[in-house]
Each structure stands twice: as C-alpha cells, then as structure tokens.
Coordinates of C-alpha atoms in Angstrom, one line a residue:
M24 CA 234.0 38.3 46.6
I25 CA 230.4 38.1 44.2
T26 CA 232.2 40.1 41.8
N27 CA 234.8 38.0 41.1
G28 CA 235.5 34.0 39.7
P29 CA 232.9 32.6 38.7
K30 CA 229.8 34.7 39.7
V31 CA 228.6 31.3 42.1
I32 CA 228.3 31.6 45.2
T33 CA 225.7 29.8 48.6
A34 CA 222.9 31.5 49.7
K35 CA 224.5 31.1 53.1
Q36 CA 227.9 33.1 52.3
L37 CA 225.7 36.0 50.7
E38 CA 224.5 36.2 54.6
A39 CA 227.2 36.1 56.4
I40 CA 228.3 39.7 54.0
G41 CA 225.1 41.3 55.5
M42 CA 222.8 40.5 52.7
P43 CA 219.4 39.5 53.8
R44 CA 217.3 36.4 53.0
R45 CA 214.5 38.2 51.5
T46 CA 216.6 39.8 49.3
I47 CA 218.4 37.2 48.0
S48 CA 214.8 34.8 47.0
R49 CA 213.8 38.0 45.0
R50 CA 217.0 38.6 43.7
C51 CA 216.7 35.1 42.5
E52 CA 212.5 35.2 41.3
P53 CA 212.0 35.2 36.9
G54 CA 212.9 37.3 35.9
G55 CA 215.3 38.8 39.3
Q56 CA 218.9 40.0 38.5
W57 CA 219.7 36.3 39.4
R58 CA 219.3 33.0 39.3
M59 CA 219.0 29.9 42.0
L60 CA 221.3 27.2 40.0
L61 CA 221.2 24.3 43.3
P62 CA 219.6 24.4 46.3
G63 CA 221.2 26.9 48.8
V64 CA 223.8 27.7 46.1
V65 CA 222.9 31.2 42.9
L66 CA 224.8 32.3 39.8
L67 CA 225.3 36.4 40.3
Q68 CA 223.2 37.2 36.7
N69 CA 220.3 36.1 35.0
G70 CA 221.2 34.3 32.3
E71 CA 221.7 30.9 30.7
A72 CA 224.5 28.8 33.5
T73 CA 228.0 27.9 31.4
D74 CA 229.7 24.9 32.3
E75 CA 232.1 26.6 34.3
H76 CA 229.0 27.9 36.6
K77 CA 227.9 24.7 36.8
I78 CA 231.1 23.1 38.1
H79 CA 231.8 25.2 40.2
A80 CA 227.8 25.2 41.6
A81 CA 228.2 21.3 41.4
L82 CA 230.8 21.6 44.1
L83 CA 229.6 24.0 46.0
H84 CA 226.5 21.7 46.4
S85 CA 228.8 19.1 47.4
G86 CA 230.6 20.7 50.5
S87 CA 234.3 20.6 51.3
D88 CA 236.6 17.9 49.7
S89 CA 234.2 17.2 47.4
I90 CA 236.3 16.4 43.4
L91 CA 235.0 17.3 39.7
T92 CA 235.8 13.5 38.2
G93 CA 234.1 12.3 34.8
V94 CA 233.9 13.4 31.6
R95 CA 234.1 17.0 33.0
A96 CA 237.1 16.9 34.4
L97 CA 238.8 15.0 31.5
E98 CA 237.7 18.3 29.1
R99 CA 240.4 20.2 32.0
Y100 CA 242.9 17.9 30.3
G101 CA 242.1 18.5 26.8
L102 CA 240.1 15.8 26.4
R103 CA 239.1 15.7 23.2
N104 CA 237.8 12.3 22.2
L105 CA 234.6 12.3 24.9
P106 CA 231.3 11.3 25.5
H107 CA 228.5 14.3 25.3
T108 CA 226.8 15.5 28.6
D109 CA 225.0 17.5 30.3
E110 CA 225.7 16.2 34.1
V111 CA 229.6 17.2 36.6
H112 CA 230.4 14.5 38.1
V113 CA 231.2 14.7 41.8
L114 CA 233.3 13.1 44.8
I115 CA 232.1 13.5 47.9
P116 CA 233.1 11.4 51.1
A117 CA 231.3 8.4 51.8
N118 CA 230.2 9.6 55.0
R119 CA 229.0 12.2 54.2
S120 CA 224.7 12.6 52.8
V121 CA 224.9 14.7 49.9
S122 CA 222.3 14.1 47.0
N123 CA 222.0 14.1 43.3
C124 CA 220.8 17.1 42.2
G125 CA 220.0 18.7 38.4
F126 CA 222.4 18.2 36.6
V127 CA 224.6 17.3 39.5
H128 CA 225.9 13.6 40.1
I129 CA 227.5 12.6 43.6
E130 CA 228.7 9.8 44.0
R131 CA 230.0 8.8 47.0
S132 CA 233.8 7.1 47.5
R133 CA 236.1 5.3 50.5
R134 CA 238.8 5.6 47.8
L135 CA 238.7 9.6 47.1
P136 CA 242.3 10.4 44.9
N137 CA 244.4 13.6 45.8
P138 CA 242.8 16.1 44.1
R139 CA 245.0 17.8 41.5
P140 CA 243.5 21.6 40.8
R141 CA 243.3 21.7 36.9
S142 CA 242.3 25.9 36.9
G143 CA 241.0 26.1 40.7
V144 CA 239.1 23.2 40.6
P145 CA 240.0 20.1 43.0
T146 CA 239.8 17.8 39.7
A147 CA 240.8 13.1 39.7
P148 CA 243.8 13.0 37.5
V149 CA 243.1 10.9 34.6
H150 CA 243.4 7.0 34.8
R151 CA 240.6 8.1 37.6
A152 CA 238.3 10.5 35.8
V153 CA 238.1 8.2 32.9
V154 CA 237.0 5.1 34.9
D155 CA 234.3 7.2 36.6
A156 CA 233.6 8.5 33.2
A157 CA 233.7 4.9 31.7
R158 CA 230.8 3.8 34.0
R159 CA 228.7 6.4 33.5
T160 CA 228.2 5.5 29.3
P161 CA 227.2 2.5 27.9
H162 CA 228.7 2.5 24.0
K163 CA 232.2 0.2 24.3
D164 CA 233.3 2.7 21.3
A165 CA 232.8 5.6 23.6
I166 CA 234.8 4.1 26.3
T167 CA 237.5 2.6 24.4
A168 CA 237.9 6.2 22.8
M169 CA 238.3 8.5 26.3
M170 CA 240.8 5.1 27.2
A171 CA 243.0 5.7 24.2
E172 CA 243.6 8.4 24.1
S173 CA 244.0 9.0 28.3
V174 CA 246.9 6.7 27.3
Q175 CA 247.5 7.5 23.7
R176 CA 249.0 11.7 24.8
G177 CA 251.2 10.4 27.8
F178 CA 248.0 11.1 30.5
C179 CA 248.1 7.6 32.4
L180 CA 249.1 4.3 32.1
P181 CA 247.3 0.9 30.4
R182 CA 248.6 -0.3 33.3
S183 CA 246.3 2.4 36.1
L184 CA 243.1 2.6 34.0
A185 CA 243.8 -1.5 35.1
D186 CA 244.1 -1.3 38.6
E187 CA 242.0 1.5 38.9
L188 CA 239.1 -0.5 37.6
D189 CA 240.4 -4.0 39.3
A190 CA 240.4 -1.3 42.1
G191 CA 236.5 0.4 42.9
R192 CA 232.7 -1.1 41.6
R193 CA 232.0 -4.6 40.7
T194 CA 229.0 -4.0 38.8
G195 CA 229.3 -3.2 35.1
K196 CA 233.3 -4.3 34.8
A197 CA 232.3 -6.7 31.8
L198 CA 232.1 -4.5 29.9
L199 CA 235.0 -1.6 30.1
R200 CA 237.6 -4.3 30.7
G201 CA 235.9 -5.0 27.0
A202 CA 236.8 -1.9 26.3
L203 CA 240.2 -1.9 28.1
L204 CA 241.5 -5.0 26.7
P205 CA 242.7 -4.2 23.2
I206 CA 244.3 -0.7 25.0
L207 CA 246.2 -3.0 27.3
G208 CA 247.5 -4.4 23.8
G209 CA 248.7 -1.7 22.7
A210 CA 245.7 -0.8 20.6
R211 CA 245.5 3.5 20.0
S212 CA 241.8 4.3 19.5
V213 CA 239.0 2.5 18.3
A214 CA 239.5 1.7 15.3
E215 CA 243.2 -0.1 16.3
A216 CA 241.2 -1.7 18.7
D217 CA 238.5 -3.1 16.8
A218 CA 241.4 -4.8 14.6
W219 CA 244.0 -6.0 17.0
R220 CA 240.4 -7.6 18.2
L221 CA 240.4 -8.7 14.4
W222 CA 243.8 -10.6 15.2
Q223 CA 243.3 -12.2 18.3
R224 CA 240.7 -13.7 16.8
S225 CA 242.0 -14.9 13.3
K226 CA 244.4 -17.9 14.6
L227 CA 247.3 -15.3 12.8
P228 CA 251.3 -14.9 14.0
E229 CA 251.9 -12.7 16.4
C230 CA 251.5 -9.0 16.2
R231 CA 253.3 -6.6 18.4
W232 CA 251.0 -2.7 18.3
N233 CA 252.3 1.1 17.8
V234 CA 255.7 -0.3 18.4
K235 CA 258.9 1.9 16.1
I236 CA 260.6 -0.1 13.5
F237 CA 264.3 0.4 12.4
G238 CA 266.0 -0.7 9.7
A239 CA 269.5 -2.2 10.8
D240 CA 271.7 0.7 10.4
G241 CA 269.6 1.8 13.0
T242 CA 267.2 4.7 11.0
Y243 CA 263.9 5.1 11.7
I244 CA 261.3 3.3 9.9
A245 CA 257.9 3.7 10.6
Q246 CA 256.0 2.9 14.1
P247 CA 253.2 0.9 12.4
D248 CA 249.7 -0.4 14.2
G249 CA 250.7 -4.2 14.0
W250 CA 253.7 -5.5 13.4
C251 CA 254.6 -8.7 13.1
D252 CA 258.7 -9.2 13.5
E253 CA 258.7 -12.6 12.3
L254 CA 258.3 -11.6 9.5
G255 CA 258.6 -8.4 9.3
F256 CA 255.6 -7.6 8.1
A257 CA 253.3 -4.0 9.1
W258 CA 249.2 -3.2 8.8
E259 CA 248.3 0.1 9.1
I260 CA 244.7 1.4 9.6
D261 CA 244.4 4.3 7.1
S262 CA 241.7 6.6 8.0
L263 CA 240.9 8.5 5.0
E264 CA 240.4 11.8 7.1
H265 CA 243.9 11.3 9.3
H266 CA 245.6 10.9 5.9
A267 CA 243.9 13.3 3.4
G268 CA 245.2 16.7 2.3
D269 CA 248.9 17.0 1.2
T270 CA 250.4 16.8 4.1
G271 CA 248.3 13.5 5.4
F272 CA 249.2 12.5 1.8
R273 CA 252.6 13.1 1.2
D274 CA 253.8 11.6 5.0
T275 CA 251.8 7.9 4.0
L276 CA 253.9 8.0 0.2
A277 CA 257.1 8.4 2.7
R278 CA 256.1 5.7 5.0
N279 CA 255.5 3.1 2.5
A280 CA 258.7 4.0 0.8
R281 CA 260.5 3.7 4.5
Y282 CA 258.6 -0.1 4.0
A283 CA 259.9 -0.8 0.6
A284 CA 262.8 0.1 0.7
A285 CA 263.0 -2.2 4.0
G286 CA 261.7 -4.5 1.7
I287 CA 258.8 -4.7 4.5
I288 CA 255.4 -5.9 3.2
V289 CA 252.7 -4.1 4.4
V290 CA 249.2 -4.3 4.0
Q291 CA 246.8 -1.0 5.1
T292 CA 243.3 -1.4 5.6
L293 CA 240.8 1.2 6.1
P294 CA 238.5 0.8 9.3
S295 CA 235.7 0.7 8.5
R296 CA 236.0 -2.3 6.2
L297 CA 237.1 -4.1 10.1
R298 CA 233.9 -4.0 10.5
S299 CA 231.9 -4.8 7.3
E300 CA 234.0 -6.5 5.1
P301 CA 236.4 -8.7 8.1
G302 CA 236.4 -12.2 6.6
K303 CA 238.1 -9.8 3.4
V304 CA 240.5 -7.6 5.3
L305 CA 241.8 -11.1 6.9
A306 CA 241.7 -12.9 3.9
E307 CA 244.3 -10.1 2.8
L308 CA 246.1 -11.0 6.4
R309 CA 246.5 -14.5 5.6
A310 CA 247.6 -13.9 1.4
A311 CA 250.2 -11.1 3.1
L312 CA 251.4 -13.2 6.1
D313 CA 252.0 -15.8 2.6
S314 CA 254.4 -13.8 0.8
A315 CA 256.0 -12.8 3.7
R316 CA 257.2 -16.1 4.5
L317 CA 258.5 -16.5 0.3

C-alpha cells in the first residue's frame, strides 16, 4: 500500500495499517526518511516533491469528492500555453470546511463538475479548468493563450467557455470577458486576438476568422487568419517563428502562390506590429482593400 503509486499517503492511513504515530512523526523529522508535505499528508521519501506528488497530496488534503482544476488540470490534458504557477487548485463541495495550505488553493463550489479521470486523478473538464485558471491569472495575454489553445486543439468550444464564465462568480469577469471576446469572434491565438481587436475598431468591412476558403472548382486555397469574403481579401498574421525553417518557408510560399492564382489579395503582418505600429497596419489594410475593390 505504501510502496506503489505516487508515494503519498495520509498519516491516518499509515496508522490504519498499524504504524504508530510516533514512528510517523520521527520519520518525518528533518533528515528523516519521509517528509510531511501537508498537515497529515506524508511523502514516503525525503527528496523534493514532484508536481505529481503535490497533486496527490492536495487531493488527500482536500478529502473525498475533491477535483483537480486550473493549470495543473490543463497540464494533464496536454495543453502547453499555460502560465507558470506553483499552486495546486482543487475544487471541493461547498459545505466542506478545508482551508488553503502551502501550495494548495482550495475553492468551495456549489457547481462541482463531473470529473474526468486523467492518469488516475479526478480532473475538471477543460472548459471549467480554463476558466478556473483564468480567474487566478492577472494577465490578459496569458488568459487569451489558454482559451485559444483549448479551442484551437478541439478540447472545448468557445461557447462552453462563455457559458462557464456566465455561470461562475461575478467578480473579475471583465478581464476574462475581454480575453474571451476575440475567441468567440474566431481568433485562435494571442496575435489573432490583437488582429481581431484592431479590425473591430477600424470600421473596415466584415471579416471572418479562420475559415477555409476554396476555389470555384472546389480546390482548397487556404485558411487565412482573416477573410473578407465581400472583396476576396485575406489577412495573414505571419510570425517569424511559425514560418521559419525550410518547411515553414516552403508552405508559406505555396500558400501565397495559391492566393495569387485565385486572384486573392493578401496582406501579411508580423504579430509585433499589431501593437507597435497599429496605425501603419491599418493604413496597409485599407490600401489593400481599396485595391481589392478595383
């Protein structure tokens, strides 16, 4: 019982299998064989606790029906664009009296989601974990990155994020709504969110985001970041990182050739210019749109 799994166990469980409390205390003393990670929760080794150890310790500390959420939950789904945090965020029933302790952030909830097992850990669904993580994140870009990746990779729908935000706590919603709005509009990255906001305040013709376009014969052309169907105009937010290397460069050239063959005017913009030179970017867009009207 105490040699398998994550090597984390409660002192009560150790006592239940016959280990005296004084022995547990002695082994958890400085320089001892074990470590007391949280009150009453023991790591059965004396080295540094891993993130996995901390997750299991947090759930033991929180009691039955507790659910992992936030950044640590999203890591278990494989999301990558996540803010750094040392805390383990756990949801518990609203009527339970458990306090924050050490690296554990406890959140009482009357809306406990149906947990999904991820490597043996009861984990909140992605849309709930994203919103819970966003509420603990002060930076809009980090929030947008989480939301965008969760949608871009098919873990949840934009509407699910909006519904979860509406159903949750009222405090702090303004920042989250501001981050979510471009995602609802079709943006799928922080750079695309910047582009979406710039277009929205530009009074330019309607633009759709991340839609696949095809030629008259049904041949696939591209999936531009922004697409003005009225004028046959495409806007690509092309980062150096994404398009660097032989493969990225070759793919970009092939895409631009398909645009040219279809008679589509395309503007390519570096993500950094959306913030450093928004006026110049808008001027370039307006000039390109004027050409598309001819």
